[in-house]
GROMACS .gro file of N, CA and C in nm:
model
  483
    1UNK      N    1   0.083  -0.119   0.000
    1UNK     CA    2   0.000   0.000   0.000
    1UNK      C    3   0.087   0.125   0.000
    2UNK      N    4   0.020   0.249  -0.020
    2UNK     CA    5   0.082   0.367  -0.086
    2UNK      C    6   0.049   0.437   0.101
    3UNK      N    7   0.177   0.498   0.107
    3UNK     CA    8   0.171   0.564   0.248
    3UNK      C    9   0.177   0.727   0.261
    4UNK      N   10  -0.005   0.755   0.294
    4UNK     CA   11   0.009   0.913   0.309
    4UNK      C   12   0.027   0.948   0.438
    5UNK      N   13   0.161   0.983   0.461
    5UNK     CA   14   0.173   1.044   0.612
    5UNK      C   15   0.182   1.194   0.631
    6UNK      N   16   0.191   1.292   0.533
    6UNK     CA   17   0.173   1.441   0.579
    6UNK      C   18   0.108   1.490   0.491
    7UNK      N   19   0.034   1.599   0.559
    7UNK     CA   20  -0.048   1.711   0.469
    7UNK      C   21  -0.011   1.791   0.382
    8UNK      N   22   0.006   1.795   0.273
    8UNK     CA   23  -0.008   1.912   0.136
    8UNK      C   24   0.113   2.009   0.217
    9UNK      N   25  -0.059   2.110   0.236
    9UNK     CA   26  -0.044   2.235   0.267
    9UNK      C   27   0.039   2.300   0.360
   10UNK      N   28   0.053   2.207   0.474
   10UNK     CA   29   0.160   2.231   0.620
   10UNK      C   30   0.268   2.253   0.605
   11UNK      N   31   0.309   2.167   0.489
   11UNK     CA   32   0.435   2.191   0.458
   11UNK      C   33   0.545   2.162   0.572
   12UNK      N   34   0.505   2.069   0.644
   12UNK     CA   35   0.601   2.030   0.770
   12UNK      C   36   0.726   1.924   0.739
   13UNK      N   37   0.775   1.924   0.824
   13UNK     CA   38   0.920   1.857   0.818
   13UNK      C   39   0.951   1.754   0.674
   14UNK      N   40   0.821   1.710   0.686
   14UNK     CA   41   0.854   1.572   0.628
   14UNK      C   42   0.808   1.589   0.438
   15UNK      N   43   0.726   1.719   0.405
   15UNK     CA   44   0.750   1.767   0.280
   15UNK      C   45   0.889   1.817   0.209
   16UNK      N   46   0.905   1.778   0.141
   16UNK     CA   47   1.004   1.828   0.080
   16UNK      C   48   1.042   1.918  -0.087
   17UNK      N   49   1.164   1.984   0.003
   17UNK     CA   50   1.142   2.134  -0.119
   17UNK      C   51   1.108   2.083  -0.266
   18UNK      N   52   1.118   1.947  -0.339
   18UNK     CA   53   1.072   1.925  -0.459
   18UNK      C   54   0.917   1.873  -0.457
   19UNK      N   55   0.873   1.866  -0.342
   19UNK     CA   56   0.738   1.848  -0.307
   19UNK      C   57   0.651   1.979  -0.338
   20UNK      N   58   0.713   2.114  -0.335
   20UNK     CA   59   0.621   2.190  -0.309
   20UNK      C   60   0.667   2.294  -0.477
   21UNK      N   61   0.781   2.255  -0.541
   21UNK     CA   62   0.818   2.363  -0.602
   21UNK      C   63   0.710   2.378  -0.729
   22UNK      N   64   0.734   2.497  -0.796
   22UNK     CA   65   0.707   2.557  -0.843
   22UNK      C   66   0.604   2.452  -1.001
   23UNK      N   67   0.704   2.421  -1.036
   23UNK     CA   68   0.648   2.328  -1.123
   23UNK      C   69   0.498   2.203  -1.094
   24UNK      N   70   0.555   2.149  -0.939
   24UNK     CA   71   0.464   2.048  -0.898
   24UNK      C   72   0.314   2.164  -0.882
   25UNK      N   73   0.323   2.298  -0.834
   25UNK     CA   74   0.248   2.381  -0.848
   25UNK      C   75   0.158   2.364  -0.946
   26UNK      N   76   0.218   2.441  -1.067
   26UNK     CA   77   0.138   2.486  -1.181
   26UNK      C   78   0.050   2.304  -1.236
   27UNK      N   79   0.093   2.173  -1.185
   27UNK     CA   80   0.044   2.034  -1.229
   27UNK      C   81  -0.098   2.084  -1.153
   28UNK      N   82  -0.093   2.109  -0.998
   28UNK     CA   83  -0.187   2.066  -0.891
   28UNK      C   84  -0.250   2.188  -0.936
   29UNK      N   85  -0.235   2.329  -0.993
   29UNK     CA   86  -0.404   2.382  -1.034
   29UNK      C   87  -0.440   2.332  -1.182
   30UNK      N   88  -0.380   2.239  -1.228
   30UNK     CA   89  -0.437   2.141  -1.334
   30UNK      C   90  -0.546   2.063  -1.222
   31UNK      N   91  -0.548   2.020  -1.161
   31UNK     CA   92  -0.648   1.920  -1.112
   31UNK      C   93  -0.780   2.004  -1.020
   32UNK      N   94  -0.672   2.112  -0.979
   32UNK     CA   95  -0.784   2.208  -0.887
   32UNK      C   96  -0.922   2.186  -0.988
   33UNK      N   97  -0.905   2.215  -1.102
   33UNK     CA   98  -1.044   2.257  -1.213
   33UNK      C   99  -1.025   2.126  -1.260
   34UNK      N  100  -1.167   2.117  -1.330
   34UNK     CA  101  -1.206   2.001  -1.410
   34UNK      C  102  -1.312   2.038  -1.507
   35UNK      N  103  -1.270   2.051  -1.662
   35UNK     CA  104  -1.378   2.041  -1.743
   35UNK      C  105  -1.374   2.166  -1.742
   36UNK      N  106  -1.283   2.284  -1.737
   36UNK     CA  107  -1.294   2.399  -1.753
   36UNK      C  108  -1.352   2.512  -1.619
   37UNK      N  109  -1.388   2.422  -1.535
   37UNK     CA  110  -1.441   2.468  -1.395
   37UNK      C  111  -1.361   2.403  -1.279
   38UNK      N  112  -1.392   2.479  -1.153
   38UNK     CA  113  -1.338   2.466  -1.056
   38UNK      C  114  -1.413   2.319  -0.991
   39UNK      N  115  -1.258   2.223  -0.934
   39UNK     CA  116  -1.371   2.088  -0.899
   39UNK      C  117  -1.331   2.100  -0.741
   40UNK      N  118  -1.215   2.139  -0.696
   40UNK     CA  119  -1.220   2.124  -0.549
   40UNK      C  120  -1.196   2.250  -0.502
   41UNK      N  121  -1.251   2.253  -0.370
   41UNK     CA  122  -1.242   2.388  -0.286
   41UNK      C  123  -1.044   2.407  -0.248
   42UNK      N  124  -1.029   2.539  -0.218
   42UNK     CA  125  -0.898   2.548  -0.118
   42UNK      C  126  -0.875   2.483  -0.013
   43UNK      N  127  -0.977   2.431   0.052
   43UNK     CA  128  -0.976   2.335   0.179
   43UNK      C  129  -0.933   2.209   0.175
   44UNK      N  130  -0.978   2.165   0.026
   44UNK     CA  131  -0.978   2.016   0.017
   44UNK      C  132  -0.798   2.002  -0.022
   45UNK      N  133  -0.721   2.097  -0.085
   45UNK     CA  134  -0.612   2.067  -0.078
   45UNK      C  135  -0.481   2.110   0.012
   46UNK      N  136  -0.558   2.217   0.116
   46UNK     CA  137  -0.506   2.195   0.245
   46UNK      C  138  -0.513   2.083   0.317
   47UNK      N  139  -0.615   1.988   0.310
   47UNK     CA  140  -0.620   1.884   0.385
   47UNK      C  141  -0.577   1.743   0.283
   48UNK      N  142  -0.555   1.789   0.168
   48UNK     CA  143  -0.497   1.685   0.087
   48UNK      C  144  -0.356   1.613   0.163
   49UNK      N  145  -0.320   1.450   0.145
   49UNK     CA  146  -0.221   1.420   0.185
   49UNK      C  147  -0.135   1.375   0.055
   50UNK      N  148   0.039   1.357   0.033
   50UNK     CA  149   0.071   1.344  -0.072
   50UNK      C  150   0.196   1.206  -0.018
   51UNK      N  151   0.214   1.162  -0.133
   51UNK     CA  152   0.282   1.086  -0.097
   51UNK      C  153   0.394   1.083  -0.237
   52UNK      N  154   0.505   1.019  -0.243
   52UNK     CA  155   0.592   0.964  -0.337
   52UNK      C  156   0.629   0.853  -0.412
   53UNK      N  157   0.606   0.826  -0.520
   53UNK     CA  158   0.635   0.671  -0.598
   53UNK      C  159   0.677   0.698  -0.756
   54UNK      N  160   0.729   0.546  -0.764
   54UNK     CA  161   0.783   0.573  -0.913
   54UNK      C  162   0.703   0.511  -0.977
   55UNK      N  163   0.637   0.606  -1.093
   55UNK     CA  164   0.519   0.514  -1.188
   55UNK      C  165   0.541   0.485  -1.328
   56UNK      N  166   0.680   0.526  -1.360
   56UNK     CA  167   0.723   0.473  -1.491
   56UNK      C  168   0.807   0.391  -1.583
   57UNK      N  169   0.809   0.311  -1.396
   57UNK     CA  170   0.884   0.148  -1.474
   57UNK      C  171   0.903   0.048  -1.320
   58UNK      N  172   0.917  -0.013  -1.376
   58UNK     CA  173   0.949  -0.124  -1.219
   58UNK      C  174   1.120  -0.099  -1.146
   59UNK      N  175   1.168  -0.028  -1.242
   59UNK     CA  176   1.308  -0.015  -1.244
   59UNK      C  177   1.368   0.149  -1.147
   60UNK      N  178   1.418   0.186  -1.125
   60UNK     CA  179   1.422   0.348  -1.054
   60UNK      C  180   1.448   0.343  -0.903
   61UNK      N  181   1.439   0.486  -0.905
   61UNK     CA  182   1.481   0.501  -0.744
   61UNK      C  183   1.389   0.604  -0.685
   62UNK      N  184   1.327   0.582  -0.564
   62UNK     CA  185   1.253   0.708  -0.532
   62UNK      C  186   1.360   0.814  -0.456
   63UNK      N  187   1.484   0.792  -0.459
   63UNK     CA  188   1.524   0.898  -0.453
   63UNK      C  189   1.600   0.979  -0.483
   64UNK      N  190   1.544   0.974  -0.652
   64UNK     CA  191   1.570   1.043  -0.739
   64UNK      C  192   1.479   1.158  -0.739
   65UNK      N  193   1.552   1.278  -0.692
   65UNK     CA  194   1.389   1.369  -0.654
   65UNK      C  195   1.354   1.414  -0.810
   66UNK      N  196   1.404   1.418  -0.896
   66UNK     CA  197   1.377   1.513  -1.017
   66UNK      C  198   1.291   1.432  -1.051
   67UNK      N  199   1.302   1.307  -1.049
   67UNK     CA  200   1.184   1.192  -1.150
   67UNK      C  201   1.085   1.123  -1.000
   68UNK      N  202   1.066   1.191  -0.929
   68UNK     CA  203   1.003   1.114  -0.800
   68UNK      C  204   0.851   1.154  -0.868
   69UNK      N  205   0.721   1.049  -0.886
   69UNK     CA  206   0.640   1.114  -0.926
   69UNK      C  207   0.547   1.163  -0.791
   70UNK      N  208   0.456   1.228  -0.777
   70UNK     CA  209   0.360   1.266  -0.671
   70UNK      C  210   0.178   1.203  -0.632
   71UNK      N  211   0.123   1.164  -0.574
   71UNK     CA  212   0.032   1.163  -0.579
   71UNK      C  213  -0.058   1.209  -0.428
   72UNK      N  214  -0.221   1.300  -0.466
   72UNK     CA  215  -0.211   1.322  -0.363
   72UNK      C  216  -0.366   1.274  -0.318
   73UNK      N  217  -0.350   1.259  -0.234
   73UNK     CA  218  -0.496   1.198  -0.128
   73UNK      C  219  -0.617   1.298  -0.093
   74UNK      N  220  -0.685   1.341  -0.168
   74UNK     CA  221  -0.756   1.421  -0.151
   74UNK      C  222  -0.899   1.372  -0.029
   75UNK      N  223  -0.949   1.466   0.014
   75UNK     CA  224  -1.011   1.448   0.111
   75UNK      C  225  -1.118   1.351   0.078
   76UNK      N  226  -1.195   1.249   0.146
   76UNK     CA  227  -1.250   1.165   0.131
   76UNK      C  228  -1.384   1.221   0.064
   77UNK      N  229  -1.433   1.156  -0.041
   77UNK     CA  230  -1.587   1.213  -0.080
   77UNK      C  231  -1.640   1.070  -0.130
   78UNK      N  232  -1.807   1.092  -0.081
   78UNK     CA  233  -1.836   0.930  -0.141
   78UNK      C  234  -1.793   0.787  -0.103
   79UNK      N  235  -1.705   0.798   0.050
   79UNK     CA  236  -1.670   0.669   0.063
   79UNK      C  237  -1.517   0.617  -0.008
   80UNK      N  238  -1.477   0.737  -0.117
   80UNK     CA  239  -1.318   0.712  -0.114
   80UNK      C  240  -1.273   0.860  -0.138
   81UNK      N  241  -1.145   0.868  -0.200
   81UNK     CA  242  -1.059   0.928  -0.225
   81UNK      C  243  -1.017   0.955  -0.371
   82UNK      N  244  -1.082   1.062  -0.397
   82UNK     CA  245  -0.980   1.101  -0.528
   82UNK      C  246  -0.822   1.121  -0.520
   83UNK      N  247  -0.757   1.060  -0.578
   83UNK     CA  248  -0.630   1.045  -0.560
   83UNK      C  249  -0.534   1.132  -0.693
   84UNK      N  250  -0.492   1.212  -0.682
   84UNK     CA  251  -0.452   1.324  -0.787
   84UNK      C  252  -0.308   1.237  -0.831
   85UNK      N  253  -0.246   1.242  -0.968
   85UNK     CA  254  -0.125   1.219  -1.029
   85UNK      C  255  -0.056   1.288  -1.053
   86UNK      N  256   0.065   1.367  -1.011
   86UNK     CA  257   0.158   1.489  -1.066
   86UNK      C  258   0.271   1.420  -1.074
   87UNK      N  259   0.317   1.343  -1.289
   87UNK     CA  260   0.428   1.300  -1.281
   87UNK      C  261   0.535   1.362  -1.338
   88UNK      N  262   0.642   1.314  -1.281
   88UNK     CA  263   0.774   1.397  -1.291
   88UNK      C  264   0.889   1.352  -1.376
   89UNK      N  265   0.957   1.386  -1.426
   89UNK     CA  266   1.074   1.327  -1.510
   89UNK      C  267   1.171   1.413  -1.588
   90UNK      N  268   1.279   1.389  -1.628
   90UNK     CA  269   1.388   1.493  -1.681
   90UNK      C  270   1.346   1.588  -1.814
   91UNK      N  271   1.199   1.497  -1.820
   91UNK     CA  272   1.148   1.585  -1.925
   91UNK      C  273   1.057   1.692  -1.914
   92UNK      N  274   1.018   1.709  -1.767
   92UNK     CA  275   0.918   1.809  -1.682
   92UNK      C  276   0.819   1.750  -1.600
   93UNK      N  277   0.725   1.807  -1.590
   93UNK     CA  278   0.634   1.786  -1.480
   93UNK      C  279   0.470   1.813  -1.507
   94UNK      N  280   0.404   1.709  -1.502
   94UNK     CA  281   0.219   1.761  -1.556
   94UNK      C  282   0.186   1.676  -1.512
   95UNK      N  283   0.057   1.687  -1.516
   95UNK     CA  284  -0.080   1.635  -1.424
   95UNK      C  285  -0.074   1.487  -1.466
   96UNK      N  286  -0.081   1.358  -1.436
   96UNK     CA  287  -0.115   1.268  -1.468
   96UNK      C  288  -0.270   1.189  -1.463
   97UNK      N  289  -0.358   1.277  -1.427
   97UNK     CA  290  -0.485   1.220  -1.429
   97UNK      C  291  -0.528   1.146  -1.303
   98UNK      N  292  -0.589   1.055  -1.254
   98UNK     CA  293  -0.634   1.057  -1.120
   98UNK      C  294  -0.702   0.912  -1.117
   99UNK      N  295  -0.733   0.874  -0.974
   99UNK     CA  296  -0.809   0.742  -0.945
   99UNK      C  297  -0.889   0.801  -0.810
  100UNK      N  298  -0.944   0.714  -0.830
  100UNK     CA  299  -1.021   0.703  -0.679
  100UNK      C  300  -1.092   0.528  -0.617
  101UNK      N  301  -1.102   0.575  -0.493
  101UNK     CA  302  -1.138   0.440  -0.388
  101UNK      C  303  -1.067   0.462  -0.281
  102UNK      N  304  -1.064   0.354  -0.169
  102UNK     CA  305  -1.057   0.385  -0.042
  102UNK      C  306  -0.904   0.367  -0.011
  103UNK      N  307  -0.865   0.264  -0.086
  103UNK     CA  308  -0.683   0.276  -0.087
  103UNK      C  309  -0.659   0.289  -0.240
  104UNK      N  310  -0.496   0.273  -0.177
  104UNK     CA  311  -0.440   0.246  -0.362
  104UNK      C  312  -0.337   0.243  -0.357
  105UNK      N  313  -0.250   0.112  -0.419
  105UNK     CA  314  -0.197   0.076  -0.443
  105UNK      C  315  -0.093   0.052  -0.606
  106UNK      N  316   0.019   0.061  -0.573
  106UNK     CA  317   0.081   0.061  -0.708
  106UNK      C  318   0.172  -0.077  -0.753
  107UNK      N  319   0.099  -0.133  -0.860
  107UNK     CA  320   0.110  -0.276  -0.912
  107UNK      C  321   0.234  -0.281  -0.947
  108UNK      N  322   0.348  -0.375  -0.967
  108UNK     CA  323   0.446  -0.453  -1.006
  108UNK      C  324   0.389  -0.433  -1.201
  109UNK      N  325   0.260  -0.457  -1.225
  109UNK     CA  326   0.225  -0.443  -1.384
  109UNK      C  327   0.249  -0.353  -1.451
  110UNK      N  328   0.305  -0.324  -1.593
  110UNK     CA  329   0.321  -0.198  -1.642
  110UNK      C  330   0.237  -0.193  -1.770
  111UNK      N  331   0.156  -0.098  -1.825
  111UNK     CA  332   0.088  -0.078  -1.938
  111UNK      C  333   0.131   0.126  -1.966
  112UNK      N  334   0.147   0.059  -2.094
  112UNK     CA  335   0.207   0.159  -2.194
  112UNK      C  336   0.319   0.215  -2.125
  113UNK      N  337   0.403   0.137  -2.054
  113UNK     CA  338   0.530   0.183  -1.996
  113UNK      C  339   0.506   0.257  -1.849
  114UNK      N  340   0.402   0.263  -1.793
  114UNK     CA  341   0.383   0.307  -1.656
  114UNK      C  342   0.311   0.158  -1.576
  115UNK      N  343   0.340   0.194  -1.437
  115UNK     CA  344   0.292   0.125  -1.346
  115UNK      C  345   0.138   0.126  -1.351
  116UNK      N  346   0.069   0.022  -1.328
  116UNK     CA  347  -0.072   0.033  -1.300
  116UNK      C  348  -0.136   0.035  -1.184
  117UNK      N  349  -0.196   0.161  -1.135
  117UNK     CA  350  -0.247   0.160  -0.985
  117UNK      C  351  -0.395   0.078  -0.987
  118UNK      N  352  -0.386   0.037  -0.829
  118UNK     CA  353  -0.541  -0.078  -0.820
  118UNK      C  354  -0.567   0.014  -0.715
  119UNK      N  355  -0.706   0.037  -0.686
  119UNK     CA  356  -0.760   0.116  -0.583
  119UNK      C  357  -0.884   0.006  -0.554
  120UNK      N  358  -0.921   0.004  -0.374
  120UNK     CA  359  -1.018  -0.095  -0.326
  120UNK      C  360  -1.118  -0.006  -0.285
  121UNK      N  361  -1.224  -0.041  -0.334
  121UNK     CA  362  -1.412   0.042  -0.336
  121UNK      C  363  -1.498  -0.065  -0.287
  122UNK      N  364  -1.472  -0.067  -0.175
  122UNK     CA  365  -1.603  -0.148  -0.059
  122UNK      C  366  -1.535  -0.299  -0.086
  123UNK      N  367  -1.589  -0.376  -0.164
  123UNK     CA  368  -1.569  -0.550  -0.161
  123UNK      C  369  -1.458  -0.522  -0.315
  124UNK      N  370  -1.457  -0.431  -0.400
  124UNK     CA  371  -1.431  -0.446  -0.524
  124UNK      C  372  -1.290  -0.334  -0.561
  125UNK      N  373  -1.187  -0.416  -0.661
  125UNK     CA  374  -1.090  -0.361  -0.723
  125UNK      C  375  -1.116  -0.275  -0.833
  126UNK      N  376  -1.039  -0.201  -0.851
  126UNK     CA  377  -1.099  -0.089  -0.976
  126UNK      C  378  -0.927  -0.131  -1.018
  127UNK      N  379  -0.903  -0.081  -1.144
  127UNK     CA  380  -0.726  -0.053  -1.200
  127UNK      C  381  -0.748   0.098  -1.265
  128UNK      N  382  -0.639   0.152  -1.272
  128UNK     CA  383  -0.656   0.264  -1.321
  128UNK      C  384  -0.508   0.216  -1.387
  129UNK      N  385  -0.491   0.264  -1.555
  129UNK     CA  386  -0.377   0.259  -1.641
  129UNK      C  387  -0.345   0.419  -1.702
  130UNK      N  388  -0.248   0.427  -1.728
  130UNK     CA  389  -0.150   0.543  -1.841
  130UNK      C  390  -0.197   0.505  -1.977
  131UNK      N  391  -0.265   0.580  -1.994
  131UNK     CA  392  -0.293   0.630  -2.147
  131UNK      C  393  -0.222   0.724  -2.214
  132UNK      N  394  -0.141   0.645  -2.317
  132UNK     CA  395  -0.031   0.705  -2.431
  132UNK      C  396  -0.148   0.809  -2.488
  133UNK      N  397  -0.231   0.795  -2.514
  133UNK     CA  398  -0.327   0.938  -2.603
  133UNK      C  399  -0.356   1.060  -2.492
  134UNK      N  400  -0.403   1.036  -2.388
  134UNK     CA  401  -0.429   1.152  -2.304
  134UNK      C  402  -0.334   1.155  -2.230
  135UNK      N  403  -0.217   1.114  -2.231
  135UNK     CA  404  -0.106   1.112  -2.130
  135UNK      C  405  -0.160   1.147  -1.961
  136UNK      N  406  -0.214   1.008  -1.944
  136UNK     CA  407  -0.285   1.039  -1.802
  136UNK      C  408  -0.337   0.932  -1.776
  137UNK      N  409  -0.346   0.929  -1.636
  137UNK     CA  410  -0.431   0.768  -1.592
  137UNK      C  411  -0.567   0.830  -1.607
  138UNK      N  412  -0.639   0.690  -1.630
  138UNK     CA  413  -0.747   0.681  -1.560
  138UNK      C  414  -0.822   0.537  -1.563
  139UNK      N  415  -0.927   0.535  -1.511
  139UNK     CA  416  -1.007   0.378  -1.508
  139UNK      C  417  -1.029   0.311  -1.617
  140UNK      N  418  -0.985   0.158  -1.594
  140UNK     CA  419  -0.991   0.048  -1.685
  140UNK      C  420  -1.146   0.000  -1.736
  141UNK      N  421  -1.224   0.055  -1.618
  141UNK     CA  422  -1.331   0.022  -1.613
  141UNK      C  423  -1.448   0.095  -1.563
  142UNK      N  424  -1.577   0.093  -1.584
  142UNK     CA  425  -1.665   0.208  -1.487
  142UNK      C  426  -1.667   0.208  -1.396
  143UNK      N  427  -1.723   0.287  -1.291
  143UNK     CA  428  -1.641   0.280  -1.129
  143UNK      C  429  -1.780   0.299  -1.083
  144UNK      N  430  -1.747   0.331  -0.946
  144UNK     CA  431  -1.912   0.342  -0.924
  144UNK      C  432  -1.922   0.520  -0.852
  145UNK      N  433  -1.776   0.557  -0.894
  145UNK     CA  434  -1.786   0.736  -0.874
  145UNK      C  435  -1.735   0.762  -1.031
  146UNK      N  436  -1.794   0.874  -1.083
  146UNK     CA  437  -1.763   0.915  -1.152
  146UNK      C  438  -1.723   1.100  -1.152
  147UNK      N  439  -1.594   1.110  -1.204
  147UNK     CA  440  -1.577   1.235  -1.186
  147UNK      C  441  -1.683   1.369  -1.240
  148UNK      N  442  -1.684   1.330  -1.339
  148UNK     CA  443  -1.802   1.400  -1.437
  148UNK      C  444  -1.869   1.463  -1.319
  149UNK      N  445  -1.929   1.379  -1.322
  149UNK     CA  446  -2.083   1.358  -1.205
  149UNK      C  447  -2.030   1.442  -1.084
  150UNK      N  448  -1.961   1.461  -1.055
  150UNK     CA  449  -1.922   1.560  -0.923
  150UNK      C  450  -1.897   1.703  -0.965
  151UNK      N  451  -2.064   1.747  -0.876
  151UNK     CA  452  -2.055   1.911  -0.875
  151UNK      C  453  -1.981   1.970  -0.818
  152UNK      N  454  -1.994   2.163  -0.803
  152UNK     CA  455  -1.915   2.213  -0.708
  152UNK      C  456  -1.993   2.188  -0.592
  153UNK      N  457  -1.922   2.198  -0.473
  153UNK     CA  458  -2.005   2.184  -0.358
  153UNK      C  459  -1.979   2.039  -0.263
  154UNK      N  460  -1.944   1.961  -0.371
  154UNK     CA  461  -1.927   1.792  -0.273
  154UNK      C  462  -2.034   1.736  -0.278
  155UNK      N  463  -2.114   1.773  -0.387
  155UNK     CA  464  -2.237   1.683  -0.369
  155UNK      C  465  -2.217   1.519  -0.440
  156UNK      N  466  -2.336   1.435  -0.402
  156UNK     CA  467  -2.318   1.301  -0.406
  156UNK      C  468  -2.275   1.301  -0.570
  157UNK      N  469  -2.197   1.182  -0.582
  157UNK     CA  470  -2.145   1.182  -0.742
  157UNK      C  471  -2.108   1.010  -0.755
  158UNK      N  472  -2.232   0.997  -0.648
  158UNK     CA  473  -2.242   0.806  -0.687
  158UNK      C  474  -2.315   0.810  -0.829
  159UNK      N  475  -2.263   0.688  -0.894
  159UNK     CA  476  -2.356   0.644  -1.064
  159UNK      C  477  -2.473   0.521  -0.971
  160UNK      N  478  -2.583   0.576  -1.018
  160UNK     CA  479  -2.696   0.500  -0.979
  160UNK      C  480  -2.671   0.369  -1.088
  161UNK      N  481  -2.689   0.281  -0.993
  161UNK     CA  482  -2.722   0.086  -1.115
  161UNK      C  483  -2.585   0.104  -1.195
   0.00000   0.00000   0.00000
């Protein structure tokens, strides 16, 4: 399992200066909005937690800070967690697209040259893969949250049946 132990925003001991710079910036108000609108409040990524992993090969080092990729734990809605992607590499830094569910985990499997994250939603596995066309994860399969479906506000954004 993927270990979020500090908050975003606090910026305490255990963040670090390639955690917060400038670049990882301009990725995370890529995700702030969605669809041309605003999807999460300022709150939700103060209380966001982030963590560190390598998602573009089985091979690497996490501490390689330039290529360390990011992901962050956004506050619980619906019973999980939207989980944000900001990946990193000698070639720059952008949004990688997102998962959600109650954990998440990053697979040993690789598709289209990235790692494949599995996230657990009540009894059931979801996968989320790297898509070479949108350069970005997202679900293998329908989920039973859908981003779309989530207004401003936090309202419910379960898919009925």
């Amino acid at each position: 399992m993927i270990a979020f132990m500090s908050q975003y925003m606090m910026f305490d001991g255990r963040i670090e200066p390639y955690q917060r710079a400038d670049d990882v910036g301009y990725a995370i108000s890529e995700f702030l909005w969605f669809e041309e609108r605003p999807f999460y409040p300022a709150s939700a990524l103060a209380q966001a937690k982030v963590a560190q992993v390598n998602l573009c090969s089985l091979q690497g080092s996490e501490d390689n800070q330039d290529n360390c990729d990011l992901v962050f734990q956004m506050p619980k809605a619906d019973g999980g967690h939207f989980y944000e992607i900001v990946m990193r590499s000698d070639n720059g830094t952008a949004y990688g697209g997102w998962a959600w569910g109650e954990t998440l985990e990053c697979l040993d499997q690789i598709a289209n040259g990235y790692r494949v994250l599995r996230t657990q939603i009540h009894e059931t596995q979801a996968s989320f893969e790297y898509s070479s066309k949108s350069r970005r994860y997202g679900p293998t399969s329908k989920l039973l949250m859908d981003k779309k479906a989530l207004r401003p506000g936090w309202q419910s954004a379960m898919i009925k049946g």
